[in-house]
C-alpha cells in the first residue's frame, strides 16, 4: 500500500516484447496489483507477461484476443482494479517510457484529496519535453488547445500524456463500454470527469524517451481526435449548462458558432463579387465583417465565462 491506499497499476501493451519485461520489473514494491494488458499482440509480449506473472504474484495478466486499442486495454485494467477494490489506479505504458520514480507525485494529490485524477505534464518547458520531436510537440500543443475547449479544464496541458492516476470514486462514475477505444480515450475521459464534477491536476513530469517507438501518427490522429472533441464538447455543454441548470454562455457559444462562419463566407463572397464581377463591395463587406467580429467576440465571451465557471467549480470541489 501507499500511504494507506491500495494501488493498482494498469500497463497496456501492444507488440512490446522488447520493453514489457523491463516495465513490469520496474514497478515499485508499494503497488498492490499490476494489471498487464496484452492488446492482441502478434509478437512475444503475451509470453513475457505470463512468464513475469509466474514469478510475481502481483501481476494480473489480461489478454485481448484481437487488437482493440489502447483505450480499450486501459479500460480492461480499470475494470479489474475496481473488482479488486483498488483505491487508486495508475496507468504506465508498456514501453518503459514512464519513470516509476515519479509515480508518488501522481498519487499524492489523490491521497490528500486535492484531486480525483492526476496526469503528467511534459510541456511546461523545453527542459521537460527534451527528446520530443518538434512535430510531436506541435501535435500535442494543438490537442492541448482543443482539449481545453472541449473538456472545460482550461488550465491543463499535455492531455495526451498517458501517465495518470485516478481515484476509485472517479472510476466508478465512468462507463468504460462507452469510452473511446483508441488513443483519444484520455481526451474523452477528461470530458467525462468535468461533466461529473471531478478535480483534475497536472503534475510536472519530464519526458523519458529511449528505445520505444510512438504508435501515434499525428497526421491522421489529430483530425480524428478533433472530431471526437467537437462531438463531446457539445455533449458537455448540454450536460453542464442545459440539462441540469441553464447558463447563458450556451447562447454565446451558439451565436458564435453560427455568426463566425456566416460572416467569413459573406466576406469572401463580397471579395469575389468585387474582383470577379466588378460589383460594389463597401456595404456588403462592412456588414460581413461586422457579423464576423460579433461571432468571434461571442465565442471569446463564451470561452471566458466557461473558464470562470470551471474554476469556480474546481474551488467548490
mmCIF file of C-alpha atoms in Angstrom:
data_model
loop_
_atom_site.group_PDB
_atom_site.id
_atom_site.type_symbol
_atom_site.label_atom_id
_atom_site.label_comp_id
_atom_site.label_asym_id
_atom_site.label_seq_id
_atom_site.Cartn_x
_atom_site.Cartn_y
_atom_site.Cartn_z
ATOM 1 C CA UNK A 1 0.000 0.000 0.000
ATOM 2 C CA UNK A 2 0.960 3.627 -0.439
ATOM 3 C CA UNK A 3 0.125 5.922 2.493
ATOM 4 C CA UNK A 4 -2.718 3.639 3.499
ATOM 5 C CA UNK A 5 -4.198 3.363 -0.017
ATOM 6 C CA UNK A 6 -4.224 0.260 -2.208
ATOM 7 C CA UNK A 7 -2.638 0.976 -5.581
ATOM 8 C CA UNK A 8 -3.187 -0.768 -8.890
ATOM 9 C CA UNK A 9 -1.108 -0.027 -11.987
ATOM 10 C CA UNK A 10 -2.554 -0.687 -15.435
ATOM 11 C CA UNK A 11 0.020 -1.416 -18.123
ATOM 12 C CA UNK A 12 -1.398 -1.546 -21.672
ATOM 13 C CA UNK A 13 0.873 -3.163 -24.223
ATOM 14 C CA UNK A 14 0.793 -3.992 -27.901
ATOM 15 C CA UNK A 15 3.807 -5.635 -29.534
ATOM 16 C CA UNK A 16 6.119 -4.561 -26.710
ATOM 17 C CA UNK A 17 8.275 -7.684 -26.362
ATOM 18 C CA UNK A 18 11.416 -5.545 -26.272
ATOM 19 C CA UNK A 19 10.432 -3.489 -23.212
ATOM 20 C CA UNK A 20 7.443 -5.026 -21.410
ATOM 21 C CA UNK A 21 9.663 -7.164 -19.174
ATOM 22 C CA UNK A 22 11.686 -4.144 -18.028
ATOM 23 C CA UNK A 23 8.481 -2.195 -17.430
ATOM 24 C CA UNK A 24 6.933 -4.874 -15.222
ATOM 25 C CA UNK A 25 10.168 -5.303 -13.263
ATOM 26 C CA UNK A 26 10.365 -1.546 -12.573
ATOM 27 C CA UNK A 27 7.026 -1.216 -10.770
ATOM 28 C CA UNK A 28 7.585 -0.134 -7.120
ATOM 29 C CA UNK A 29 7.022 -2.572 -4.267
ATOM 30 C CA UNK A 30 4.221 -0.490 -2.705
ATOM 31 C CA UNK A 31 1.974 -1.239 -5.712
ATOM 32 C CA UNK A 32 -0.579 -3.920 -4.783
ATOM 33 C CA UNK A 33 -1.665 -5.112 -8.238
ATOM 34 C CA UNK A 34 -0.115 -4.816 -11.692
ATOM 35 C CA UNK A 35 -2.641 -5.277 -14.495
ATOM 36 C CA UNK A 36 -0.593 -6.229 -17.540
ATOM 37 C CA UNK A 37 -2.955 -5.956 -20.503
ATOM 38 C CA UNK A 38 -1.854 -7.504 -23.775
ATOM 39 C CA UNK A 39 -3.948 -5.895 -26.504
ATOM 40 C CA UNK A 40 -3.776 -8.668 -29.078
ATOM 41 C CA UNK A 41 -0.021 -8.554 -29.648
ATOM 42 C CA UNK A 42 1.439 -10.554 -32.518
ATOM 43 C CA UNK A 43 4.931 -10.840 -31.035
ATOM 44 C CA UNK A 44 6.187 -12.399 -27.809
ATOM 45 C CA UNK A 45 4.508 -9.882 -25.480
ATOM 46 C CA UNK A 46 1.888 -12.289 -24.017
ATOM 47 C CA UNK A 47 4.506 -14.950 -23.286
ATOM 48 C CA UNK A 48 6.732 -12.441 -21.491
ATOM 49 C CA UNK A 49 3.782 -11.200 -19.420
ATOM 50 C CA UNK A 50 2.854 -14.770 -18.495
ATOM 51 C CA UNK A 51 6.440 -15.534 -17.500
ATOM 52 C CA UNK A 52 6.656 -12.426 -15.316
ATOM 53 C CA UNK A 53 3.321 -13.280 -13.688
ATOM 54 C CA UNK A 54 4.627 -16.701 -12.658
ATOM 55 C CA UNK A 55 7.467 -15.072 -10.735
ATOM 56 C CA UNK A 56 5.471 -12.114 -9.357
ATOM 57 C CA UNK A 57 2.076 -12.796 -7.785
ATOM 58 C CA UNK A 58 1.124 -9.111 -8.030
ATOM 59 C CA UNK A 59 0.960 -9.279 -11.835
ATOM 60 C CA UNK A 60 -2.525 -9.948 -13.228
ATOM 61 C CA UNK A 61 -2.297 -10.933 -16.921
ATOM 62 C CA UNK A 62 -5.177 -9.732 -19.119
ATOM 63 C CA UNK A 63 -5.365 -10.824 -22.727
ATOM 64 C CA UNK A 64 -7.344 -9.381 -25.658
ATOM 65 C CA UNK A 65 -7.762 -11.878 -28.495
ATOM 66 C CA UNK A 66 -7.508 -9.042 -31.013
ATOM 67 C CA UNK A 67 -6.114 -5.533 -31.017
ATOM 68 C CA UNK A 68 -8.852 -3.241 -29.675
ATOM 69 C CA UNK A 69 -6.906 -0.032 -28.980
ATOM 70 C CA UNK A 70 -5.039 1.434 -26.045
ATOM 71 C CA UNK A 71 -8.222 2.913 -24.579
ATOM 72 C CA UNK A 72 -9.885 -0.497 -24.528
ATOM 73 C CA UNK A 73 -6.786 -2.045 -22.934
ATOM 74 C CA UNK A 74 -6.737 0.545 -20.155
ATOM 75 C CA UNK A 75 -10.459 0.107 -19.532
ATOM 76 C CA UNK A 76 -9.922 -3.638 -19.113
ATOM 77 C CA UNK A 77 -7.320 -2.889 -16.462
ATOM 78 C CA UNK A 78 -9.596 -0.344 -14.776
ATOM 79 C CA UNK A 79 -12.390 -2.928 -14.508
ATOM 80 C CA UNK A 80 -10.104 -5.386 -12.778
ATOM 81 C CA UNK A 81 -8.825 -2.670 -10.441
ATOM 82 C CA UNK A 82 -12.398 -1.883 -9.433
ATOM 83 C CA UNK A 83 -13.196 -5.571 -8.946
ATOM 84 C CA UNK A 84 -10.126 -5.935 -6.721
ATOM 85 C CA UNK A 85 -11.089 -2.914 -4.626
ATOM 86 C CA UNK A 86 -8.103 -0.721 -5.507
ATOM 87 C CA UNK A 87 -8.307 2.793 -4.059
ATOM 88 C CA UNK A 88 -6.258 4.337 -6.875
ATOM 89 C CA UNK A 89 -5.477 3.061 -10.372
ATOM 90 C CA UNK A 90 -2.462 4.447 -12.227
ATOM 91 C CA UNK A 91 -1.517 3.921 -15.875
ATOM 92 C CA UNK A 92 2.001 3.326 -17.137
ATOM 93 C CA UNK A 93 2.818 2.451 -20.750
ATOM 94 C CA UNK A 94 4.274 -0.929 -21.578
ATOM 95 C CA UNK A 95 7.257 0.608 -23.400
ATOM 96 C CA UNK A 96 9.077 1.655 -20.193
ATOM 97 C CA UNK A 97 8.627 5.328 -21.129
ATOM 98 C CA UNK A 98 7.183 6.334 -17.753
ATOM 99 C CA UNK A 99 9.618 6.643 -14.879
ATOM 100 C CA UNK A 100 8.205 4.882 -11.767
ATOM 101 C CA UNK A 101 10.125 7.304 -9.545
ATOM 102 C CA UNK A 102 7.507 9.926 -10.458
ATOM 103 C CA UNK A 103 4.509 7.761 -9.526
ATOM 104 C CA UNK A 104 4.223 9.200 -5.962
ATOM 105 C CA UNK A 105 3.820 12.688 -7.457
ATOM 106 C CA UNK A 106 0.690 11.427 -9.219
ATOM 107 C CA UNK A 107 -0.637 9.561 -6.188
ATOM 108 C CA UNK A 108 -0.143 12.233 -3.516
ATOM 109 C CA UNK A 109 -2.800 14.734 -4.740
ATOM 110 C CA UNK A 110 -5.387 11.936 -4.785
ATOM 111 C CA UNK A 111 -4.361 10.552 -1.385
ATOM 112 C CA UNK A 112 -4.518 14.089 0.038
ATOM 113 C CA UNK A 113 -7.971 14.540 -1.573
ATOM 114 C CA UNK A 114 -6.796 17.535 -3.597
ATOM 115 C CA UNK A 115 -7.644 15.847 -6.895
ATOM 116 C CA UNK A 116 -9.606 12.916 -8.296
ATOM 117 C CA UNK A 117 -7.461 12.465 -11.402
ATOM 118 C CA UNK A 118 -3.836 13.372 -12.000
ATOM 119 C CA UNK A 119 -1.850 13.359 -15.209
ATOM 120 C CA UNK A 120 1.693 14.037 -16.276
ATOM 121 C CA UNK A 121 2.674 17.265 -17.995
ATOM 122 C CA UNK A 122 5.737 17.337 -20.251
ATOM 123 C CA UNK A 123 5.006 20.640 -21.974
ATOM 124 C CA UNK A 124 5.685 23.038 -19.118
ATOM 125 C CA UNK A 125 9.120 23.968 -20.511
ATOM 126 C CA UNK A 126 11.685 22.913 -23.089
ATOM 127 C CA UNK A 127 13.661 21.200 -20.316
ATOM 128 C CA UNK A 128 10.792 18.789 -19.641
ATOM 129 C CA UNK A 129 9.922 17.901 -23.228
ATOM 130 C CA UNK A 130 13.531 17.400 -24.225
ATOM 131 C CA UNK A 131 13.743 14.486 -26.642
ATOM 132 C CA UNK A 132 10.255 15.055 -28.071
ATOM 133 C CA UNK A 133 10.284 15.770 -31.800
ATOM 134 C CA UNK A 134 9.048 19.173 -32.985
ATOM 135 C CA UNK A 135 6.242 17.512 -34.937
ATOM 136 C CA UNK A 136 5.143 15.612 -31.826
ATOM 137 C CA UNK A 137 5.350 18.772 -29.721
ATOM 138 C CA UNK A 138 3.251 20.674 -32.269
ATOM 139 C CA UNK A 139 0.643 17.910 -32.302
ATOM 140 C CA UNK A 140 0.467 17.864 -28.512
ATOM 141 C CA UNK A 141 0.165 21.661 -28.402
ATOM 142 C CA UNK A 142 -2.735 21.662 -30.867
ATOM 143 C CA UNK A 143 -4.535 18.931 -28.936
ATOM 144 C CA UNK A 144 -3.902 20.780 -25.659
ATOM 145 C CA UNK A 145 -5.767 23.811 -27.005
ATOM 146 C CA UNK A 146 -8.642 21.770 -28.444
ATOM 147 C CA UNK A 147 -8.975 19.608 -25.315
ATOM 148 C CA UNK A 148 -9.079 22.686 -23.084
ATOM 149 C CA UNK A 149 -12.085 23.981 -25.015
ATOM 150 C CA UNK A 150 -13.814 20.613 -25.224
ATOM 151 C CA UNK A 151 -13.216 19.399 -21.661
ATOM 152 C CA UNK A 152 -13.589 22.705 -19.813
ATOM 153 C CA UNK A 153 -10.323 22.122 -17.925
ATOM 154 C CA UNK A 154 -8.786 25.366 -19.126
ATOM 155 C CA UNK A 155 -5.583 25.117 -17.102
ATOM 156 C CA UNK A 156 -4.459 21.646 -18.156
ATOM 157 C CA UNK A 157 -1.601 20.878 -20.540
ATOM 158 C CA UNK A 158 -0.355 17.812 -22.387
ATOM 159 C CA UNK A 159 -3.684 15.906 -22.472
ATOM 160 C CA UNK A 160 -2.066 13.102 -24.489
ATOM 161 C CA UNK A 161 0.199 12.212 -21.578
ATOM 162 C CA UNK A 162 -0.748 8.668 -20.606
ATOM 163 C CA UNK A 163 0.983 8.717 -17.211
ATOM 164 C CA UNK A 164 -2.083 9.123 -14.998
ATOM 165 C CA UNK A 165 -3.749 8.139 -11.748
ATOM 166 C CA UNK A 166 -7.445 8.095 -10.877
ATOM 167 C CA UNK A 167 -9.412 7.600 -7.678
ATOM 168 C CA UNK A 168 -11.837 4.752 -7.180
ATOM 169 C CA UNK A 169 -14.681 7.253 -6.803
ATOM 170 C CA UNK A 170 -13.975 8.714 -10.245
ATOM 171 C CA UNK A 171 -13.589 5.276 -11.801
ATOM 172 C CA UNK A 172 -16.979 4.174 -10.536
ATOM 173 C CA UNK A 173 -18.726 7.021 -12.356
ATOM 174 C CA UNK A 174 -17.365 6.201 -15.812
ATOM 175 C CA UNK A 175 -18.961 3.873 -18.348
ATOM 176 C CA UNK A 176 -15.972 2.020 -19.783
ATOM 177 C CA UNK A 177 -18.027 0.400 -22.536
ATOM 178 C CA UNK A 178 -18.760 3.855 -23.993
ATOM 179 C CA UNK A 179 -15.236 5.278 -23.674
ATOM 180 C CA UNK A 180 -13.239 5.808 -26.872
ATOM 181 C CA UNK A 181 -11.061 2.773 -27.583
ATOM 182 C CA UNK A 182 -8.151 4.412 -29.357
ATOM 183 C CA UNK A 183 -5.553 6.977 -28.285
ATOM 184 C CA UNK A 184 -8.275 9.598 -27.836
ATOM 185 C CA UNK A 185 -9.558 7.824 -24.713
ATOM 186 C CA UNK A 186 -7.647 10.234 -22.450
ATOM 187 C CA UNK A 187 -9.320 13.260 -24.060
ATOM 188 C CA UNK A 188 -12.805 11.795 -23.735
ATOM 189 C CA UNK A 189 -12.122 10.709 -20.156
ATOM 190 C CA UNK A 190 -11.258 14.308 -19.246
ATOM 191 C CA UNK A 191 -14.579 15.480 -20.668
ATOM 192 C CA UNK A 192 -16.442 12.844 -18.639
ATOM 193 C CA UNK A 193 -14.606 13.852 -15.487
ATOM 194 C CA UNK A 194 -15.625 17.501 -15.927
ATOM 195 C CA UNK A 195 -19.255 16.554 -16.564
ATOM 196 C CA UNK A 196 -19.235 14.580 -13.294
ATOM 197 C CA UNK A 197 -17.527 17.430 -11.422
ATOM 198 C CA UNK A 198 -14.196 15.771 -10.608
ATOM 199 C CA UNK A 199 -10.982 17.685 -9.976
ATOM 200 C CA UNK A 200 -8.040 17.199 -12.323
ATOM 201 C CA UNK A 201 -4.447 18.125 -11.533
ATOM 202 C CA UNK A 202 -1.428 18.441 -13.809
ATOM 203 C CA UNK A 203 1.810 17.011 -12.407
ATOM 204 C CA UNK A 204 5.081 18.133 -13.976
ATOM 205 C CA UNK A 205 6.935 15.023 -15.122
ATOM 206 C CA UNK A 206 9.841 15.151 -17.590
ATOM 207 C CA UNK A 207 9.582 13.170 -20.789
ATOM 208 C CA UNK A 208 11.551 9.931 -20.896
ATOM 209 C CA UNK A 209 12.450 8.667 -24.350
ATOM 210 C CA UNK A 210 14.643 5.710 -25.169
ATOM 211 C CA UNK A 211 14.164 2.640 -27.336
ATOM 212 C CA UNK A 212 10.371 2.926 -27.593
ATOM 213 C CA UNK A 213 8.654 3.979 -30.816
ATOM 214 C CA UNK A 214 5.462 6.022 -30.745
ATOM 215 C CA UNK A 215 2.499 4.345 -32.445
ATOM 216 C CA UNK A 216 0.648 7.651 -32.865
ATOM 217 C CA UNK A 217 0.514 9.053 -36.404
ATOM 218 C CA UNK A 218 -0.411 12.689 -35.818
ATOM 219 C CA UNK A 219 -1.356 13.390 -39.440
ATOM 220 C CA UNK A 220 -4.343 11.037 -39.039
ATOM 221 C CA UNK A 221 -4.676 11.192 -35.280
ATOM 222 C CA UNK A 222 -5.296 14.943 -34.892
ATOM 223 C CA UNK A 223 -8.281 15.123 -37.312
ATOM 224 C CA UNK A 224 -9.838 12.005 -35.766
ATOM 225 C CA UNK A 225 -9.468 13.229 -32.182
ATOM 226 C CA UNK A 226 -10.555 16.752 -33.181
ATOM 227 C CA UNK A 227 -13.880 15.351 -34.386
ATOM 228 C CA UNK A 228 -14.170 13.353 -31.146
ATOM 229 C CA UNK A 229 -13.525 16.516 -29.129
ATOM 230 C CA UNK A 230 -16.081 18.534 -31.102
ATOM 231 C CA UNK A 231 -18.844 15.967 -30.523
ATOM 232 C CA UNK A 232 -18.033 15.699 -26.832
ATOM 233 C CA UNK A 233 -17.795 19.478 -26.489
ATOM 234 C CA UNK A 234 -21.483 19.806 -27.359
ATOM 235 C CA UNK A 235 -22.288 16.894 -25.057
ATOM 236 C CA UNK A 236 -20.520 18.685 -22.200
ATOM 237 C CA UNK A 237 -22.395 21.928 -22.868
ATOM 238 C CA UNK A 238 -25.693 20.067 -22.820
ATOM 239 C CA UNK A 239 -24.913 18.189 -19.603
ATOM 240 C CA UNK A 240 -23.312 21.078 -17.696
ATOM 241 C CA UNK A 241 -25.237 24.124 -18.865
ATOM 242 C CA UNK A 242 -28.600 22.909 -20.199
ATOM 243 C CA UNK A 243 -29.677 19.584 -18.668
ATOM 244 C CA UNK A 244 -29.012 20.428 -15.017
ATOM 245 C CA UNK A 245 -29.195 24.225 -14.983
ATOM 246 C CA UNK A 246 -29.325 26.794 -17.754
ATOM 247 C CA UNK A 247 -26.324 29.063 -18.274
ATOM 248 C CA UNK A 248 -26.477 31.910 -20.826
ATOM 249 C CA UNK A 249 -22.947 31.124 -22.036
ATOM 250 C CA UNK A 250 -24.569 28.433 -24.216
ATOM 251 C CA UNK A 251 -26.265 31.205 -26.201
ATOM 252 C CA UNK A 252 -22.919 32.964 -26.697
ATOM 253 C CA UNK A 253 -21.418 29.710 -27.996
ATOM 254 C CA UNK A 254 -24.354 29.050 -30.345
ATOM 255 C CA UNK A 255 -24.359 32.575 -31.756
ATOM 256 C CA UNK A 256 -20.578 32.471 -32.179
ATOM 257 C CA UNK A 257 -20.660 29.127 -33.993
ATOM 258 C CA UNK A 258 -23.350 30.437 -36.353
ATOM 259 C CA UNK A 259 -22.205 34.014 -36.935
ATOM 260 C CA UNK A 260 -18.479 33.336 -37.406
ATOM 261 C CA UNK A 261 -18.717 31.058 -40.494
ATOM 262 C CA UNK A 262 -21.597 33.132 -41.931
ATOM 263 C CA UNK A 263 -19.501 36.285 -41.607
ATOM 264 C CA UNK A 264 -16.442 34.627 -43.164
ATOM 265 C CA UNK A 265 -18.389 33.217 -46.118
ATOM 266 C CA UNK A 266 -20.149 36.514 -46.699
ATOM 267 C CA UNK A 267 -16.845 38.392 -46.605
ATOM 268 C CA UNK A 268 -15.280 36.011 -49.133
ATOM 269 C CA UNK A 269 -18.314 36.400 -51.376
ATOM 270 C CA UNK A 270 -18.032 40.193 -51.158
ATOM 271 C CA UNK A 271 -14.426 39.998 -52.320
ATOM 272 C CA UNK A 272 -15.404 37.609 -55.131
ATOM 273 C CA UNK A 273 -18.242 39.889 -56.257
ATOM 274 C CA UNK A 274 -15.897 42.870 -56.335
ATOM 275 C CA UNK A 275 -12.933 41.371 -58.176
ATOM 276 C CA UNK A 276 -14.685 38.773 -60.358
ATOM 277 C CA UNK A 277 -17.878 40.606 -61.204
ATOM 278 C CA UNK A 278 -16.934 44.230 -60.615
ATOM 279 C CA UNK A 279 -19.820 44.865 -58.237
ATOM 280 C CA UNK A 280 -19.929 47.181 -55.202
ATOM 281 C CA UNK A 281 -18.153 45.962 -52.085
ATOM 282 C CA UNK A 282 -18.210 48.520 -49.271
ATOM 283 C CA UNK A 283 -21.660 47.986 -47.726
ATOM 284 C CA UNK A 284 -21.702 44.201 -48.044
ATOM 285 C CA UNK A 285 -18.095 43.834 -46.909
ATOM 286 C CA UNK A 286 -18.623 46.017 -43.851
ATOM 287 C CA UNK A 287 -21.765 44.105 -42.890
ATOM 288 C CA UNK A 288 -19.952 40.800 -43.361
ATOM 289 C CA UNK A 289 -17.018 41.995 -41.288
ATOM 290 C CA UNK A 290 -19.390 43.158 -38.527
ATOM 291 C CA UNK A 291 -21.105 39.754 -38.406
ATOM 292 C CA UNK A 292 -17.725 38.040 -38.326
ATOM 293 C CA UNK A 293 -16.448 40.208 -35.468
ATOM 294 C CA UNK A 294 -19.654 39.712 -33.491
ATOM 295 C CA UNK A 295 -19.317 35.943 -33.912
ATOM 296 C CA UNK A 296 -15.683 35.887 -32.838
ATOM 297 C CA UNK A 297 -16.397 38.163 -29.878
ATOM 298 C CA UNK A 298 -19.290 35.937 -28.827
ATOM 299 C CA UNK A 299 -17.014 32.882 -28.865
ATOM 300 C CA UNK A 300 -14.420 34.712 -26.755
ATOM 301 C CA UNK A 301 -17.099 35.725 -24.245
ATOM 302 C CA UNK A 302 -18.402 32.155 -24.099
ATOM 303 C CA UNK A 303 -14.927 30.712 -23.517
ATOM 304 C CA UNK A 304 -14.213 33.279 -20.818
ATOM 305 C CA UNK A 305 -17.456 32.516 -18.958
ATOM 306 C CA UNK A 306 -16.829 28.786 -19.408
ATOM 307 C CA UNK A 307 -13.346 29.219 -17.950
ATOM 308 C CA UNK A 308 -14.687 31.134 -14.951
ATOM 309 C CA UNK A 309 -17.399 28.551 -14.325
ATOM 310 C CA UNK A 310 -14.856 25.746 -14.462
ATOM 311 C CA UNK A 311 -12.510 27.426 -11.998
ATOM 312 C CA UNK A 312 -15.345 28.170 -9.578
ATOM 313 C CA UNK A 313 -16.432 24.536 -9.811
ATOM 314 C CA UNK A 314 -12.893 23.344 -9.093
ATOM 315 C CA UNK A 315 -12.772 25.521 -5.970
ATOM 316 C CA UNK A 316 -16.133 24.206 -4.865
ATOM 317 C CA UNK A 317 -14.963 20.610 -5.350
#
